[in-house]
mmCIF file of C-alpha atoms in Angstrom:
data_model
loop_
_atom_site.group_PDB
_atom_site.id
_atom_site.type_symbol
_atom_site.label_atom_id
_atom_site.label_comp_id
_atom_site.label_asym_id
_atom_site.label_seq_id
_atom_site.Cartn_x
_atom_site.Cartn_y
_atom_site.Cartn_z
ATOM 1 C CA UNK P 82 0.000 0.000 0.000
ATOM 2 C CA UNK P 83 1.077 3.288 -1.246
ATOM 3 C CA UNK P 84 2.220 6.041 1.770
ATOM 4 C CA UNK P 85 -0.399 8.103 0.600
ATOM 5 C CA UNK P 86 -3.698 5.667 0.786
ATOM 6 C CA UNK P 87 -2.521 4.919 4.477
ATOM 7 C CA UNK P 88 -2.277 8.806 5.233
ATOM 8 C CA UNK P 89 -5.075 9.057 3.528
ATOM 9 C CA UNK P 90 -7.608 6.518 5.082
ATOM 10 C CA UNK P 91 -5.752 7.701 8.590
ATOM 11 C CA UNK P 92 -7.042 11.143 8.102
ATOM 12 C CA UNK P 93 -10.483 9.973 7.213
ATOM 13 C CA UNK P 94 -10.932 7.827 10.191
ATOM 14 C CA UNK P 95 -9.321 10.260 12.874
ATOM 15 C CA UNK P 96 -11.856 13.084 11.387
ATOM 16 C CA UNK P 97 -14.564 11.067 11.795
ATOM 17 C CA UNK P 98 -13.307 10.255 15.498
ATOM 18 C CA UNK P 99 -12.830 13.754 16.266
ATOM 19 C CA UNK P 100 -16.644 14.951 14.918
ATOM 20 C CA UNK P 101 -18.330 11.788 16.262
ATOM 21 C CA UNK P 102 -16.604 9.769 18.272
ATOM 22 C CA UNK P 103 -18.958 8.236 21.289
ATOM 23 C CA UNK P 104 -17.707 9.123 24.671
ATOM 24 C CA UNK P 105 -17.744 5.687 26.958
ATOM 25 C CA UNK P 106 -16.698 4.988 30.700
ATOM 26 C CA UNK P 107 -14.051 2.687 29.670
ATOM 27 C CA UNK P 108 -12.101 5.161 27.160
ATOM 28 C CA UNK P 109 -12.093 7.685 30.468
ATOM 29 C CA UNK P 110 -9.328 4.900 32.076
ATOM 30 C CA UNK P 111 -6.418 3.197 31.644
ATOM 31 C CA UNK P 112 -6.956 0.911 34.480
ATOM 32 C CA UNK P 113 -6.331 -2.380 33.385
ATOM 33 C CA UNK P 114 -8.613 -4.568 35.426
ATOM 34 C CA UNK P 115 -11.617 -2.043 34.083
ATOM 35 C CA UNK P 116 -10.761 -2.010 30.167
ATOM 36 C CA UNK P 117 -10.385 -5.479 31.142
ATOM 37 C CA UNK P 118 -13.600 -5.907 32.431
ATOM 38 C CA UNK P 119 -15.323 -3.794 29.730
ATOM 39 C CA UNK P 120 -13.877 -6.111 27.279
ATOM 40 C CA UNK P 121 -15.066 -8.946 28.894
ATOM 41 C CA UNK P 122 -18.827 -7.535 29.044
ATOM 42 C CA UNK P 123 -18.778 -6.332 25.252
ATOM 43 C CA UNK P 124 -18.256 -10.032 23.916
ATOM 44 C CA UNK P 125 -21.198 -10.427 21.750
ATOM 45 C CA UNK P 126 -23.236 -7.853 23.366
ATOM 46 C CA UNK P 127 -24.479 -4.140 22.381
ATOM 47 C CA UNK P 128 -22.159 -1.497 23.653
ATOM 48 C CA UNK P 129 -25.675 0.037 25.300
ATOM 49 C CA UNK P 130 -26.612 -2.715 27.260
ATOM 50 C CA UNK P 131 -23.005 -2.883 28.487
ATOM 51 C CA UNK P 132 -23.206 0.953 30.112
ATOM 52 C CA UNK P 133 -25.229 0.287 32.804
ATOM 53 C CA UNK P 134 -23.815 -2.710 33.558
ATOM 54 C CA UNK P 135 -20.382 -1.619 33.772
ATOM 55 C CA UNK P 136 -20.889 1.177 36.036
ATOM 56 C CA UNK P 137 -23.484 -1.323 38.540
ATOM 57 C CA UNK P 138 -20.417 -3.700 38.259
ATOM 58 C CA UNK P 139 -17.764 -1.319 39.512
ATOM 59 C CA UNK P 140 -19.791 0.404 41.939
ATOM 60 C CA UNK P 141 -19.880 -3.842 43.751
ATOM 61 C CA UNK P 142 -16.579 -4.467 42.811
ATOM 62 C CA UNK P 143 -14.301 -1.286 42.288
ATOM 63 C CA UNK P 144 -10.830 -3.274 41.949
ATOM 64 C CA UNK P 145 -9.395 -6.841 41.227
ATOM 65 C CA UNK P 146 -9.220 -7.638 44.978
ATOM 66 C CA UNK P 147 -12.710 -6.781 46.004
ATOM 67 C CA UNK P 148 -14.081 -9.200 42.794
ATOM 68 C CA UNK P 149 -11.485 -11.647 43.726
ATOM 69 C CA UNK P 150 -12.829 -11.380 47.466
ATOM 70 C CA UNK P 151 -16.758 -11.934 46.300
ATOM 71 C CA UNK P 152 -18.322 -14.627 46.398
ATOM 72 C CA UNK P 153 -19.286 -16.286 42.423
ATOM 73 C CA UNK P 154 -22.727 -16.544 43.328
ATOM 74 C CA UNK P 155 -22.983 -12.694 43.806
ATOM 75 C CA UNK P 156 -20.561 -12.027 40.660
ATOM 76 C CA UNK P 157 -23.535 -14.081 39.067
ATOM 77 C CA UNK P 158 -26.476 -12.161 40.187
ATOM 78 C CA UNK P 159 -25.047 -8.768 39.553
ATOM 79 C CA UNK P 160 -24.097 -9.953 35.861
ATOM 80 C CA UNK P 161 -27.828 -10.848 35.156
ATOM 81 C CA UNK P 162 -29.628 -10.360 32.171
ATOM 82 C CA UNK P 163 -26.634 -9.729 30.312
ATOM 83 C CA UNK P 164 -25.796 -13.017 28.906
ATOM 84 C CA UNK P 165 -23.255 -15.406 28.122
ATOM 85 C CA UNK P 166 -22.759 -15.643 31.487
ATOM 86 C CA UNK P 167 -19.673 -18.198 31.199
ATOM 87 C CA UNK P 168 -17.782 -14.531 31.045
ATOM 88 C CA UNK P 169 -18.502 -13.409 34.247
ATOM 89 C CA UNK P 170 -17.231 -17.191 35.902
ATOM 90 C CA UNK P 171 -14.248 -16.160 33.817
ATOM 91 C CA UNK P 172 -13.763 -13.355 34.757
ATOM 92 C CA UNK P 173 -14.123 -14.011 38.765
ATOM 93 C CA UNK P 174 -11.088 -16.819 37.899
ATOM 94 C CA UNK P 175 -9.049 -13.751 36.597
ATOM 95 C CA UNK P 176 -9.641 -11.703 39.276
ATOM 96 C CA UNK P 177 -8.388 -14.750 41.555
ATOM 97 C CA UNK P 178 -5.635 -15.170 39.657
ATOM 98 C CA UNK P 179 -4.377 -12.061 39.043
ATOM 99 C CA UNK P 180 -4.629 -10.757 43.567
ATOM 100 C CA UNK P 181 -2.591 -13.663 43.914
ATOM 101 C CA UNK P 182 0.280 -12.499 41.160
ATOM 102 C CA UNK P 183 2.866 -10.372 43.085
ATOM 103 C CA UNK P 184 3.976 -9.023 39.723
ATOM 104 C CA UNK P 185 0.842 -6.872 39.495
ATOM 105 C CA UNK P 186 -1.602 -6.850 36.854
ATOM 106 C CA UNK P 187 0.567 -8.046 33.176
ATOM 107 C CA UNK P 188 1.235 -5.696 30.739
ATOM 108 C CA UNK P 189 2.279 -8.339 27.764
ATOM 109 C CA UNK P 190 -0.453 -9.879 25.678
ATOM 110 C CA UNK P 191 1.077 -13.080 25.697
ATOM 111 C CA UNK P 192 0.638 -13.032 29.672
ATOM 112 C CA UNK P 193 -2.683 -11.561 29.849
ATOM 113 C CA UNK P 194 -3.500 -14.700 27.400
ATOM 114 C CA UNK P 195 -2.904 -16.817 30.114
ATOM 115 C CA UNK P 196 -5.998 -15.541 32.251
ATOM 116 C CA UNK P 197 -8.755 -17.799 32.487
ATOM 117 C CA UNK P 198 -11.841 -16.163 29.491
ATOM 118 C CA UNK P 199 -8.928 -14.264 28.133
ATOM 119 C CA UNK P 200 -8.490 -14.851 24.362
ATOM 120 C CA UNK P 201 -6.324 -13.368 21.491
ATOM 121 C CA UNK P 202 -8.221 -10.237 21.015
ATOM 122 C CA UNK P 203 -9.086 -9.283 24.264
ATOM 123 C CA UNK P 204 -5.358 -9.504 25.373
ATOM 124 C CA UNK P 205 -4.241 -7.675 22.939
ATOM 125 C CA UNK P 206 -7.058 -5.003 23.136
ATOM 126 C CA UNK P 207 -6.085 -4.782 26.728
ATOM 127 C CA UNK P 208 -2.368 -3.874 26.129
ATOM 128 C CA UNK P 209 -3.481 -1.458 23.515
ATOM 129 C CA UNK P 210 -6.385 0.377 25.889
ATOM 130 C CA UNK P 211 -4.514 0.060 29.123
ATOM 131 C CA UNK P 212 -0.733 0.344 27.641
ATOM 132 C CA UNK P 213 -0.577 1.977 24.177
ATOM 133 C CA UNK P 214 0.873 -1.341 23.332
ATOM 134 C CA UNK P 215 0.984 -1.214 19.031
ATOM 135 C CA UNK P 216 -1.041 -4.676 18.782
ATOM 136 C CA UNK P 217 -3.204 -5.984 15.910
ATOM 137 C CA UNK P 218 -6.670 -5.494 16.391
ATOM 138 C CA UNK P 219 -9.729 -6.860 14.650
ATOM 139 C CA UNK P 220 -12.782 -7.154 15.646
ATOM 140 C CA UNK P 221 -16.253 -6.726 14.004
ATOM 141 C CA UNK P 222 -16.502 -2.913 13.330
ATOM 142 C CA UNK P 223 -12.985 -2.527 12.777
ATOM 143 C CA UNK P 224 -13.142 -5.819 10.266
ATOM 144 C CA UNK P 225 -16.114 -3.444 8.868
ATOM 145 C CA UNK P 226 -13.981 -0.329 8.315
ATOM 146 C CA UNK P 227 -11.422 -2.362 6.713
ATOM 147 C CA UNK P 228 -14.069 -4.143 4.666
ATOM 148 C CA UNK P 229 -15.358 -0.706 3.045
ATOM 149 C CA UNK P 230 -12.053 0.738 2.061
ATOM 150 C CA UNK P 231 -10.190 -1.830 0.674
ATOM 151 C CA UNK P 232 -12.464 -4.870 -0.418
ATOM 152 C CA UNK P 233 -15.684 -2.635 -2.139
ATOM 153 C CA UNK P 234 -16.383 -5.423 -4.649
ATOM 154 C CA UNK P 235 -15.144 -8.601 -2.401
ATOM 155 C CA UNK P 236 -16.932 -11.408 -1.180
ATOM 156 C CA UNK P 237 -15.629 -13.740 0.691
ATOM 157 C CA UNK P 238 -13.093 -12.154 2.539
ATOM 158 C CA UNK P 239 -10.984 -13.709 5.212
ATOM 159 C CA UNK P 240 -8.698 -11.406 8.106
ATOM 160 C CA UNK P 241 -5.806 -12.770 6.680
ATOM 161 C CA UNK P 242 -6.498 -10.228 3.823
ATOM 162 C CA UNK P 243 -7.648 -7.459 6.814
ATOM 163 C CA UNK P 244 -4.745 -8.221 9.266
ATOM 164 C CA UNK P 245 -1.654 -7.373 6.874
ATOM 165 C CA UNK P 246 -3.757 -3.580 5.904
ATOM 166 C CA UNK P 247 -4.367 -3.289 9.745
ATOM 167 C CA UNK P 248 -0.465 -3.187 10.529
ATOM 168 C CA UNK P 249 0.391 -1.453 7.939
ATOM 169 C CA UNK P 250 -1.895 1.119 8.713
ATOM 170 C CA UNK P 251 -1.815 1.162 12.586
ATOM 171 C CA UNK P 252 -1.589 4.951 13.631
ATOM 172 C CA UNK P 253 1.231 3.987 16.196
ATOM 173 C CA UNK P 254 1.539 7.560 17.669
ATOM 174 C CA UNK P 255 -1.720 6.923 19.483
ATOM 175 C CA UNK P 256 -3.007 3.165 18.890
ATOM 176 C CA UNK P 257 -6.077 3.401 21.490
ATOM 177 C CA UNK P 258 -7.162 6.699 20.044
ATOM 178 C CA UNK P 259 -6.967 4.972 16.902
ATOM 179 C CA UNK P 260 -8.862 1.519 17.562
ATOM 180 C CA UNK P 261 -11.361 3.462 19.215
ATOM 181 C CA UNK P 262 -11.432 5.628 16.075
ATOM 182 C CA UNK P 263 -11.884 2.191 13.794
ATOM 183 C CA UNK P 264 -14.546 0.835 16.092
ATOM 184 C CA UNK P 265 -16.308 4.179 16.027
ATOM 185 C CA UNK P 266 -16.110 4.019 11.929
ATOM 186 C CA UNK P 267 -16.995 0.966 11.319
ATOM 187 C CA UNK P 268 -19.965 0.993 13.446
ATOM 188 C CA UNK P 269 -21.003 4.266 11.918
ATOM 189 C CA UNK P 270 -20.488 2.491 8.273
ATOM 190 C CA UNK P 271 -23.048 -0.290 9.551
ATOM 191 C CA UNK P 272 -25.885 2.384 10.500
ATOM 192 C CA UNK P 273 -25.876 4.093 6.788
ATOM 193 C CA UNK P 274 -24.780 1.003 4.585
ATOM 194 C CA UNK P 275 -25.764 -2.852 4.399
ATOM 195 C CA UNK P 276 -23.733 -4.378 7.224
ATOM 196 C CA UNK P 277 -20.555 -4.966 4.987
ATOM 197 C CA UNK P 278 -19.335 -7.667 7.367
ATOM 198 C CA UNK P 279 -21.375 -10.003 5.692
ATOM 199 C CA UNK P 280 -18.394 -10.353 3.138
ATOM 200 C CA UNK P 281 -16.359 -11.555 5.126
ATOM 201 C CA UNK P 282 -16.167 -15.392 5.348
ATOM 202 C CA UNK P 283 -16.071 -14.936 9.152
ATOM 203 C CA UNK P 284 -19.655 -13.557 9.131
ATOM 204 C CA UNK P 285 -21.840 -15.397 10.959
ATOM 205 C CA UNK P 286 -25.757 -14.832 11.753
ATOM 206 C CA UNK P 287 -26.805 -15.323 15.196
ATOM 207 C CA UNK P 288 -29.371 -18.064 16.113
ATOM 208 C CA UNK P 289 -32.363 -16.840 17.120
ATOM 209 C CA UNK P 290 -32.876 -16.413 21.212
ATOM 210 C CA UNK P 291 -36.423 -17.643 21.248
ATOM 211 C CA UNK P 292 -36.683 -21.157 21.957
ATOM 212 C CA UNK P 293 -33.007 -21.840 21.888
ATOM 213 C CA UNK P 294 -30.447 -23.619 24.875
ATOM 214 C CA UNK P 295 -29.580 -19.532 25.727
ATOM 215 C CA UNK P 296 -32.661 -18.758 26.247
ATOM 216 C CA UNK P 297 -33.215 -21.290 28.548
ATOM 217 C CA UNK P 298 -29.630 -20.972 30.636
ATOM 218 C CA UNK P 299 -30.391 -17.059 30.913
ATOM 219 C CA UNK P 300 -34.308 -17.895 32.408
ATOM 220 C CA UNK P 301 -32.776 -21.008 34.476
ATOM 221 C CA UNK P 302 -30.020 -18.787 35.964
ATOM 222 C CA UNK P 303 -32.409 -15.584 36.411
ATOM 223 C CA UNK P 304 -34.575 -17.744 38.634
ATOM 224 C CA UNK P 305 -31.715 -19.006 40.705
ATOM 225 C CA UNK P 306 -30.596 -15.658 41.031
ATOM 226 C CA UNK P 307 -33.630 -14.730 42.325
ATOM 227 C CA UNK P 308 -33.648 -16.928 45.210
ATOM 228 C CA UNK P 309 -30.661 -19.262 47.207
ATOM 229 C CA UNK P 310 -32.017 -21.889 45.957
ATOM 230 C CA UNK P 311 -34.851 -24.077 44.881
ATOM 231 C CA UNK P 312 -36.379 -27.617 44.084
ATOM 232 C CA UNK P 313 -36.267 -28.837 40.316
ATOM 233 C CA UNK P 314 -39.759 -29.484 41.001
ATOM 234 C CA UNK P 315 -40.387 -25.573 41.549
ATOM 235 C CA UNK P 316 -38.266 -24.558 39.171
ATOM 236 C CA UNK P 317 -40.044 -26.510 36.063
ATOM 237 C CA UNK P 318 -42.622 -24.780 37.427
ATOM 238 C CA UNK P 319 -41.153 -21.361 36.505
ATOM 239 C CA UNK P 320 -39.997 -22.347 33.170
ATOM 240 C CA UNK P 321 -43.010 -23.517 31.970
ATOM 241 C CA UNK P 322 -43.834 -20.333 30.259
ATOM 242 C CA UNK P 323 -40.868 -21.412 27.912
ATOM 243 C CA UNK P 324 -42.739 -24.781 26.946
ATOM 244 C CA UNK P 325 -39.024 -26.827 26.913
ATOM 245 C CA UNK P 326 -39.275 -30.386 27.770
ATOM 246 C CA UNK P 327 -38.017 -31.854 31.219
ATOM 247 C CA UNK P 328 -34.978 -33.527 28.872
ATOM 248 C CA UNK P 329 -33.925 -30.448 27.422
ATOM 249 C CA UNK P 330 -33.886 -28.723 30.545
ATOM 250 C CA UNK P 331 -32.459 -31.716 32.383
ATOM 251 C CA UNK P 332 -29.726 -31.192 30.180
ATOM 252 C CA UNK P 333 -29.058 -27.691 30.094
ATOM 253 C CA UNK P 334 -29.243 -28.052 33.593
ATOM 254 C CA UNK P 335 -26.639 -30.440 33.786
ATOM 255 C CA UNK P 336 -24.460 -28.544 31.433
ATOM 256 C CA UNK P 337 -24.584 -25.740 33.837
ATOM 257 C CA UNK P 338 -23.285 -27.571 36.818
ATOM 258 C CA UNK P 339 -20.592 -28.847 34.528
ATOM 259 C CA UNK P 340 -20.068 -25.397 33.554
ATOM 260 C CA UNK P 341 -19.679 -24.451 37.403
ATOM 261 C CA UNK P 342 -22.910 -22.173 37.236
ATOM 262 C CA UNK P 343 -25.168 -24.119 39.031
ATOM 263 C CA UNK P 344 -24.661 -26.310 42.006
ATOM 264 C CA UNK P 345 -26.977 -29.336 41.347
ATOM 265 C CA UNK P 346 -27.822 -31.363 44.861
ATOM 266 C CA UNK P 347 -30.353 -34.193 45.373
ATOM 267 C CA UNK P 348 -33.138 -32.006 46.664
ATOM 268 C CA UNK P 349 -32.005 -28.571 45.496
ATOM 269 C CA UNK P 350 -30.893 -26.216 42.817
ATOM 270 C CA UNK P 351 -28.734 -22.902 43.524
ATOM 271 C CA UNK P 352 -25.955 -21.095 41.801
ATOM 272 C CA UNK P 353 -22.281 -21.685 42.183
ATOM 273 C CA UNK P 354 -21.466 -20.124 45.632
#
């Protein structure tokens, strides 16, 4: 890529940033355990419903040690109703791990990697946001921004076309300004155009909730939430609203307890403690 097209799609992005880029908690910080934390909670889920969350979440648990200190079951409640709620076991391990490492809180991807929920991106976006650290990025509005520039009339794309445009363009006087920049692009390509993600060969359309095995893990969990515990017998009772068969709740239910989400007794039902 010519000097030129990089300075050039640099300039567009940053002006874009600087006329409407969206102002979020987690870009006022470079504490690591709370970028880490917001990147944690924005896995799959609407940077909206993540707000509210994030500030409830830090008001219970304002650093590592208090989360490490908590209790899972009240990690749990606090994280309900938004989803995918393996993250929030995850990230209670982290916060375990990570009181107990003398060293402080890592600064190297490859070590934050090694944190229990902690995958490639997230590491990396947590040296960049918390560090300035000049790592790769990609992610689905930046994957978007990347998509509209440089593959217009593509289909099919894969990010090992994206990733080698991403370095080369990586604005490395700033690279959190300019990730959040990207992220603020792409998603502001996706409100005025047809997604463009959808050519990429990573695109993927999500499953309907209704009537599918999340559904019925977020209701099952809600309810045990709700109260310390209860019988199976009362809580088929509750989920019959949801019209799912003893079997498939039977084995969501034991997937949970595998999961270490629900603690599954004889008589009782209750969330991991």
């Amino acid at each position: 890529m010519e000097k030129w097209e990089i300075g050039a799609f640099q300039k567009k992005v940053l002006a874009h940033f600087r006329t409407h880029g969206r102002v979020l908690p987690w870009r006022e910080t470079r504490d690591p355990y709370r970028i880490l934390l917001s990147e944690i909670m924005l896995q799959q889920t609407q940077v909206e419903r993540v707000r509210s969350y994030y500030t409830r979440f830090l008001k219970a648990f304002p650093t590592i040690q208090k989360l490490a200190a908590a209790p899972l079951r009240d990690v749990l409640v606090l994280w309900q109703g938004l989803g995918y709620n393996r993250r929030a076991k995850y990230l209670h391990e982290a916060a375990i791990a990570l009181s107990k490492n003398k060293a402080g809180f890592p600064k190297d991807a490859a070590a934050l990697r090694a944190l229990p929920g902690v995958g490639p991106y997230t590491a990396s976006a947590v040296a960049a946001f918390a560090y300035g650290a000049p790592e790769i990025l990609i992610e689905t509005n930046i994957r978007t921004a990347y998509l509209h520039h440089f593959f217009a009339e593509r289909k099919d794309v894969s990010d090992t076309e994206i990733l080698p445009l991403i370095e080369q363009t990586l604005y490395k006087k700033d690279p959190r300004i300019w990730y959040y920049a990207l992220m603020d692009y792409g998603a502001h390509l996706k409100s005025i155009l047809p997604n463009p993600s959808r050519r990429s060969v990573h695109h993927k359309k999500q499953a309907a909730f209704k009537g599918s095995n999340r559904e019925l893990r977020g209701a099952i969990l809600k309810h045990l939430a709700l109260q310390k515990s209860l019988s199976k017998a009362d809580l088929f009772k509750k989920l019959l609203p949801l019209k799912r068969s003893r079997a498939e709740t039977g084995a969501v239910l034991e997937a949970l307890s595998k999961e270490g989400l629900v603690r599954v007794s004889k008589d009782s039902l209750a969330l991991a403690s």
